[in-house]
Amino acid sequence: MENQDGAQDTRGVWASWSNVMDALHVEDMDTAYVEVLSSGDDLLLVKLMERSGPIVDQLSNEIIDEVMHFLAQYLVEQNLFNLFLSWIQQLLQLADLVMENGPNILGIPTEIKNKLLLNLNEASLAMDTPEDWKG
């Protein structure tokens, strides 16, 4: 995983991260995520997701859509699975909201939902189960 441009200038990365930290300091989560998403740097997005924790309920639908697209794309990466799973778990906890307001309340396109499910299944098949597991 690398930034989409392949070689983003280090000063640009630090400037983006500084803007992100400023937004986090004033609890402006959308601005923090917009900054990272506009940078095109996947590693910065992972770092922000780790720092903020799952905050699906605090982001606009547009940002949720972008983050879920990223999750769907990289869900099969074993080193990111636990981080991403915490975000997916929060989505599932919002199930009552979905039941009351319909499946499109969060604004996640069907294509991304399908990719999330497909990659979640693929990631679970690739995981090693403990020898004493009785599932």
mmCIF file with all atom_site columns, C-alpha atoms in Angstrom:
data_model
loop_
_atom_site.group_PDB
_atom_site.id
_atom_site.type_symbol
_atom_site.label_atom_id
_atom_site.label_alt_id
_atom_site.label_comp_id
_atom_site.label_asym_id
_atom_site.label_entity_id
_atom_site.label_seq_id
_atom_site.pdbx_PDB_ins_code
_atom_site.Cartn_x
_atom_site.Cartn_y
_atom_site.Cartn_z
_atom_site.occupancy
_atom_site.B_iso_or_equiv
_atom_site.pdbx_formal_charge
_atom_site.auth_seq_id
_atom_site.auth_comp_id
_atom_site.auth_asym_id
_atom_site.auth_atom_id
_atom_site.pdbx_PDB_model_num
ATOM 1   C CA . MET A 1 1   ? 0.000   0.000   0.000  1.00 0.00 ? 1   MET A CA 1
ATOM 2   C CA . GLU A 1 2   ? 1.348   3.408   -0.931 1.00 0.00 ? 2   GLU A CA 1
ATOM 3   C CA . ASN A 1 3   ? 0.051   6.806   -1.798 1.00 0.00 ? 3   ASN A CA 1
ATOM 4   C CA . GLN A 1 4   ? -1.804  6.942   -5.102 1.00 0.00 ? 4   GLN A CA 1
ATOM 5   C CA . ASP A 1 5   ? 0.713   9.274   -6.727 1.00 0.00 ? 5   ASP A CA 1
ATOM 6   C CA . GLY A 1 6   ? 3.530   6.888   -5.787 1.00 0.00 ? 6   GLY A CA 1
ATOM 7   C CA . ALA A 1 7   ? 5.867   9.593   -4.495 1.00 0.00 ? 7   ALA A CA 1
ATOM 8   C CA . GLN A 1 8   ? 4.152   12.400  -2.607 1.00 0.00 ? 8   GLN A CA 1
ATOM 9   C CA . ASP A 1 9   ? 6.510   15.114  -1.422 1.00 0.00 ? 9   ASP A CA 1
ATOM 10  C CA . THR A 1 10  ? 7.408   14.657  2.273  1.00 0.00 ? 10  THR A CA 1
ATOM 11  C CA . ARG A 1 11  ? 6.640   18.289  3.038  1.00 0.00 ? 11  ARG A CA 1
ATOM 12  C CA . GLY A 1 12  ? 3.187   17.818  1.526  1.00 0.00 ? 12  GLY A CA 1
ATOM 13  C CA . VAL A 1 13  ? 2.562   14.794  3.728  1.00 0.00 ? 13  VAL A CA 1
ATOM 14  C CA . TRP A 1 14  ? 3.601   16.677  6.846  1.00 0.00 ? 14  TRP A CA 1
ATOM 15  C CA . ALA A 1 15  ? 1.499   19.689  5.848  1.00 0.00 ? 15  ALA A CA 1
ATOM 16  C CA . SER A 1 16  ? -1.517  17.424  5.326  1.00 0.00 ? 16  SER A CA 1
ATOM 17  C CA . TRP A 1 17  ? -0.946  15.658  8.633  1.00 0.00 ? 17  TRP A CA 1
ATOM 18  C CA . SER A 1 18  ? -0.568  19.015  10.416 1.00 0.00 ? 18  SER A CA 1
ATOM 19  C CA . ASN A 1 19  ? -3.921  20.136  8.960  1.00 0.00 ? 19  ASN A CA 1
ATOM 20  C CA . VAL A 1 20  ? -5.465  16.829  10.046 1.00 0.00 ? 20  VAL A CA 1
ATOM 21  C CA . MET A 1 21  ? -4.196  17.250  13.596 1.00 0.00 ? 21  MET A CA 1
ATOM 22  C CA . ASP A 1 22  ? -5.560  20.817  13.704 1.00 0.00 ? 22  ASP A CA 1
ATOM 23  C CA . ALA A 1 23  ? -8.983  19.535  12.607 1.00 0.00 ? 23  ALA A CA 1
ATOM 24  C CA . LEU A 1 24  ? -8.885  16.717  15.173 1.00 0.00 ? 24  LEU A CA 1
ATOM 25  C CA . HIS A 1 25  ? -7.947  19.210  17.886 1.00 0.00 ? 25  HIS A CA 1
ATOM 26  C CA . VAL A 1 26  ? -11.205 21.114  17.266 1.00 0.00 ? 26  VAL A CA 1
ATOM 27  C CA . GLU A 1 27  ? -13.109 17.830  16.750 1.00 0.00 ? 27  GLU A CA 1
ATOM 28  C CA . ASP A 1 28  ? -13.863 18.551  13.079 1.00 0.00 ? 28  ASP A CA 1
ATOM 29  C CA . MET A 1 29  ? -13.759 14.956  11.873 1.00 0.00 ? 29  MET A CA 1
ATOM 30  C CA . ASP A 1 30  ? -15.089 15.619  8.372  1.00 0.00 ? 30  ASP A CA 1
ATOM 31  C CA . THR A 1 31  ? -12.346 18.181  7.704  1.00 0.00 ? 31  THR A CA 1
ATOM 32  C CA . ALA A 1 32  ? -9.692  15.787  9.008  1.00 0.00 ? 32  ALA A CA 1
ATOM 33  C CA . TYR A 1 33  ? -10.902 13.008  6.730  1.00 0.00 ? 33  TYR A CA 1
ATOM 34  C CA . VAL A 1 34  ? -11.360 15.322  3.725  1.00 0.00 ? 34  VAL A CA 1
ATOM 35  C CA . GLU A 1 35  ? -7.753  16.481  4.147  1.00 0.00 ? 35  GLU A CA 1
ATOM 36  C CA . VAL A 1 36  ? -6.394  12.939  4.203  1.00 0.00 ? 36  VAL A CA 1
ATOM 37  C CA . LEU A 1 37  ? -8.640  11.666  1.423  1.00 0.00 ? 37  LEU A CA 1
ATOM 38  C CA . SER A 1 38  ? -7.691  14.605  -0.801 1.00 0.00 ? 38  SER A CA 1
ATOM 39  C CA . SER A 1 39  ? -4.000  13.871  -0.212 1.00 0.00 ? 39  SER A CA 1
ATOM 40  C CA . GLY A 1 40  ? -4.426  10.464  -1.857 1.00 0.00 ? 40  GLY A CA 1
ATOM 41  C CA . ASP A 1 41  ? -2.080  8.952   0.720  1.00 0.00 ? 41  ASP A CA 1
ATOM 42  C CA . ASP A 1 42  ? -3.421  5.587   1.908  1.00 0.00 ? 42  ASP A CA 1
ATOM 43  C CA . LEU A 1 43  ? -0.952  5.375   4.777  1.00 0.00 ? 43  LEU A CA 1
ATOM 44  C CA . LEU A 1 44  ? -2.138  8.719   6.164  1.00 0.00 ? 44  LEU A CA 1
ATOM 45  C CA . LEU A 1 45  ? -5.718  7.468   5.965  1.00 0.00 ? 45  LEU A CA 1
ATOM 46  C CA . VAL A 1 46  ? -4.809  4.329   7.929  1.00 0.00 ? 46  VAL A CA 1
ATOM 47  C CA . LYS A 1 47  ? -2.994  6.477   10.495 1.00 0.00 ? 47  LYS A CA 1
ATOM 48  C CA . LEU A 1 48  ? -6.035  8.744   10.868 1.00 0.00 ? 48  LEU A CA 1
ATOM 49  C CA . MET A 1 49  ? -8.376  5.756   11.172 1.00 0.00 ? 49  MET A CA 1
ATOM 50  C CA . GLU A 1 50  ? -6.159  4.357   13.931 1.00 0.00 ? 50  GLU A CA 1
ATOM 51  C CA . ARG A 1 51  ? -5.973  7.710   15.707 1.00 0.00 ? 51  ARG A CA 1
ATOM 52  C CA . SER A 1 52  ? -9.687  8.572   15.540 1.00 0.00 ? 52  SER A CA 1
ATOM 53  C CA . GLY A 1 53  ? -11.024 5.063   15.976 1.00 0.00 ? 53  GLY A CA 1
ATOM 54  C CA . PRO A 1 54  ? -14.276 4.101   14.283 1.00 0.00 ? 54  PRO A CA 1
ATOM 55  C CA . ILE A 1 55  ? -16.381 7.263   14.016 1.00 0.00 ? 55  ILE A CA 1
ATOM 56  C CA . VAL A 1 56  ? -18.921 6.356   11.345 1.00 0.00 ? 56  VAL A CA 1
ATOM 57  C CA . ASP A 1 57  ? -21.609 8.164   13.333 1.00 0.00 ? 57  ASP A CA 1
ATOM 58  C CA . GLN A 1 58  ? -19.611 11.426  13.236 1.00 0.00 ? 58  GLN A CA 1
ATOM 59  C CA . LEU A 1 59  ? -18.875 11.607  9.511  1.00 0.00 ? 59  LEU A CA 1
ATOM 60  C CA . SER A 1 60  ? -20.947 12.880  6.603  1.00 0.00 ? 60  SER A CA 1
ATOM 61  C CA . ASN A 1 61  ? -22.353 10.350  4.157  1.00 0.00 ? 61  ASN A CA 1
ATOM 62  C CA . GLU A 1 62  ? -19.859 11.434  1.495  1.00 0.00 ? 62  GLU A CA 1
ATOM 63  C CA . ILE A 1 63  ? -16.898 10.795  3.786  1.00 0.00 ? 63  ILE A CA 1
ATOM 64  C CA . ILE A 1 64  ? -18.352 7.476   4.984  1.00 0.00 ? 64  ILE A CA 1
ATOM 65  C CA . ASP A 1 65  ? -18.685 6.463   1.336  1.00 0.00 ? 65  ASP A CA 1
ATOM 66  C CA . GLU A 1 66  ? -15.002 7.245   0.668  1.00 0.00 ? 66  GLU A CA 1
ATOM 67  C CA . VAL A 1 67  ? -13.797 5.481   3.830  1.00 0.00 ? 67  VAL A CA 1
ATOM 68  C CA . MET A 1 68  ? -15.943 2.398   3.131  1.00 0.00 ? 68  MET A CA 1
ATOM 69  C CA . HIS A 1 69  ? -14.594 2.289   -0.420 1.00 0.00 ? 69  HIS A CA 1
ATOM 70  C CA . PHE A 1 70  ? -11.081 2.291   1.028  1.00 0.00 ? 70  PHE A CA 1
ATOM 71  C CA . LEU A 1 71  ? -12.044 -0.429  3.538  1.00 0.00 ? 71  LEU A CA 1
ATOM 72  C CA . ALA A 1 72  ? -13.527 -2.580  0.803  1.00 0.00 ? 72  ALA A CA 1
ATOM 73  C CA . GLN A 1 73  ? -10.395 -2.188  -1.292 1.00 0.00 ? 73  GLN A CA 1
ATOM 74  C CA . TYR A 1 74  ? -7.892  -3.129  1.423  1.00 0.00 ? 74  TYR A CA 1
ATOM 75  C CA . LEU A 1 75  ? -9.936  -5.418  3.682  1.00 0.00 ? 75  LEU A CA 1
ATOM 76  C CA . VAL A 1 76  ? -8.006  -8.482  2.543  1.00 0.00 ? 76  VAL A CA 1
ATOM 77  C CA . GLU A 1 77  ? -4.758  -6.997  3.906  1.00 0.00 ? 77  GLU A CA 1
ATOM 78  C CA . GLN A 1 78  ? -4.182  -9.086  7.040  1.00 0.00 ? 78  GLN A CA 1
ATOM 79  C CA . ASN A 1 79  ? -2.252  -6.336  8.836  1.00 0.00 ? 79  ASN A CA 1
ATOM 80  C CA . LEU A 1 80  ? -5.238  -3.972  8.496  1.00 0.00 ? 80  LEU A CA 1
ATOM 81  C CA . PHE A 1 81  ? -8.014  -6.471  9.194  1.00 0.00 ? 81  PHE A CA 1
ATOM 82  C CA . ASN A 1 82  ? -8.508  -5.690  12.911 1.00 0.00 ? 82  ASN A CA 1
ATOM 83  C CA . LEU A 1 83  ? -8.588  -1.938  12.319 1.00 0.00 ? 83  LEU A CA 1
ATOM 84  C CA . PHE A 1 84  ? -11.089 -2.281  9.512  1.00 0.00 ? 84  PHE A CA 1
ATOM 85  C CA . LEU A 1 85  ? -13.179 -4.789  11.435 1.00 0.00 ? 85  LEU A CA 1
ATOM 86  C CA . SER A 1 86  ? -13.718 -2.219  14.205 1.00 0.00 ? 86  SER A CA 1
ATOM 87  C CA . TRP A 1 87  ? -15.155 0.196   11.626 1.00 0.00 ? 87  TRP A CA 1
ATOM 88  C CA . ILE A 1 88  ? -17.405 -2.501  10.166 1.00 0.00 ? 88  ILE A CA 1
ATOM 89  C CA . GLN A 1 89  ? -18.573 -3.435  13.672 1.00 0.00 ? 89  GLN A CA 1
ATOM 90  C CA . GLN A 1 90  ? -19.622 0.158   14.257 1.00 0.00 ? 90  GLN A CA 1
ATOM 91  C CA . LEU A 1 91  ? -21.590 0.072   11.015 1.00 0.00 ? 91  LEU A CA 1
ATOM 92  C CA . LEU A 1 92  ? -23.377 -3.021  12.280 1.00 0.00 ? 92  LEU A CA 1
ATOM 93  C CA . GLN A 1 93  ? -24.142 -1.263  15.561 1.00 0.00 ? 93  GLN A CA 1
ATOM 94  C CA . LEU A 1 94  ? -25.928 1.389   13.529 1.00 0.00 ? 94  LEU A CA 1
ATOM 95  C CA . ALA A 1 95  ? -28.293 -1.320  12.264 1.00 0.00 ? 95  ALA A CA 1
ATOM 96  C CA . ASP A 1 96  ? -31.201 0.122   14.277 1.00 0.00 ? 96  ASP A CA 1
ATOM 97  C CA . LEU A 1 97  ? -30.799 3.408   12.419 1.00 0.00 ? 97  LEU A CA 1
ATOM 98  C CA . VAL A 1 98  ? -30.845 1.531   9.127  1.00 0.00 ? 98  VAL A CA 1
ATOM 99  C CA . MET A 1 99  ? -33.898 -0.503  10.167 1.00 0.00 ? 99  MET A CA 1
ATOM 100 C CA . GLU A 1 100 ? -35.795 2.687   11.038 1.00 0.00 ? 100 GLU A CA 1
ATOM 101 C CA . ASN A 1 101 ? -34.739 4.792   8.041  1.00 0.00 ? 101 ASN A CA 1
ATOM 102 C CA . GLY A 1 102 ? -33.953 2.347   5.249  1.00 0.00 ? 102 GLY A CA 1
ATOM 103 C CA . PRO A 1 103 ? -30.774 0.825   3.827  1.00 0.00 ? 103 PRO A CA 1
ATOM 104 C CA . ASN A 1 104 ? -29.571 4.009   2.136  1.00 0.00 ? 104 ASN A CA 1
ATOM 105 C CA . ILE A 1 105 ? -29.481 6.153   5.299  1.00 0.00 ? 105 ILE A CA 1
ATOM 106 C CA . LEU A 1 106 ? -25.670 5.998   5.461  1.00 0.00 ? 106 LEU A CA 1
ATOM 107 C CA . GLY A 1 107 ? -25.263 6.683   1.754  1.00 0.00 ? 107 GLY A CA 1
ATOM 108 C CA . ILE A 1 108 ? -23.009 3.694   1.064  1.00 0.00 ? 108 ILE A CA 1
ATOM 109 C CA . PRO A 1 109 ? -23.555 2.547   -2.535 1.00 0.00 ? 109 PRO A CA 1
ATOM 110 C CA . THR A 1 110 ? -24.585 -1.064  -3.123 1.00 0.00 ? 110 THR A CA 1
ATOM 111 C CA . GLU A 1 111 ? -21.383 -1.670  -5.094 1.00 0.00 ? 111 GLU A CA 1
ATOM 112 C CA . ILE A 1 112 ? -19.256 -0.809  -2.049 1.00 0.00 ? 112 ILE A CA 1
ATOM 113 C CA . LYS A 1 113 ? -21.484 -2.855  0.283  1.00 0.00 ? 113 LYS A CA 1
ATOM 114 C CA . ASN A 1 114 ? -21.058 -5.850  -2.009 1.00 0.00 ? 114 ASN A CA 1
ATOM 115 C CA . LYS A 1 115 ? -17.290 -5.382  -2.228 1.00 0.00 ? 115 LYS A CA 1
ATOM 116 C CA . LEU A 1 116 ? -17.076 -5.101  1.571  1.00 0.00 ? 116 LEU A CA 1
ATOM 117 C CA . LEU A 1 117 ? -18.956 -8.377  2.008  1.00 0.00 ? 117 LEU A CA 1
ATOM 118 C CA . LEU A 1 118 ? -16.939 -10.154 -0.674 1.00 0.00 ? 118 LEU A CA 1
ATOM 119 C CA . ASN A 1 119 ? -13.587 -9.012  0.745  1.00 0.00 ? 119 ASN A CA 1
ATOM 120 C CA . LEU A 1 120 ? -14.689 -9.713  4.319  1.00 0.00 ? 120 LEU A CA 1
ATOM 121 C CA . ASN A 1 121 ? -15.462 -13.273 3.253  1.00 0.00 ? 121 ASN A CA 1
ATOM 122 C CA . GLU A 1 122 ? -12.141 -13.558 1.404  1.00 0.00 ? 122 GLU A CA 1
ATOM 123 C CA . ALA A 1 123 ? -10.225 -12.203 4.405  1.00 0.00 ? 123 ALA A CA 1
ATOM 124 C CA . SER A 1 124 ? -11.947 -14.627 6.769  1.00 0.00 ? 124 SER A CA 1
ATOM 125 C CA . LEU A 1 125 ? -11.050 -17.568 4.521  1.00 0.00 ? 125 LEU A CA 1
ATOM 126 C CA . ALA A 1 126 ? -7.405  -16.467 4.469  1.00 0.00 ? 126 ALA A CA 1
ATOM 127 C CA . MET A 1 127 ? -7.163  -16.271 8.260  1.00 0.00 ? 127 MET A CA 1
ATOM 128 C CA . ASP A 1 128 ? -5.552  -19.078 10.202 1.00 0.00 ? 128 ASP A CA 1
ATOM 129 C CA . THR A 1 129 ? -7.913  -20.520 12.781 1.00 0.00 ? 129 THR A CA 1
ATOM 130 C CA . PRO A 1 130 ? -6.527  -21.649 16.121 1.00 0.00 ? 130 PRO A CA 1
ATOM 131 C CA . GLU A 1 131 ? -6.069  -25.402 16.456 1.00 0.00 ? 131 GLU A CA 1
ATOM 132 C CA . ASP A 1 132 ? -8.416  -25.531 19.443 1.00 0.00 ? 132 ASP A CA 1
ATOM 133 C CA . TRP A 1 133 ? -11.180 -23.597 17.661 1.00 0.00 ? 133 TRP A CA 1
ATOM 134 C CA . LYS A 1 134 ? -14.520 -25.433 17.627 1.00 0.00 ? 134 LYS A CA 1
ATOM 135 C CA . GLY A 1 135 ? -16.636 -23.274 15.296 1.00 0.00 ? 135 GLY A CA 1
#
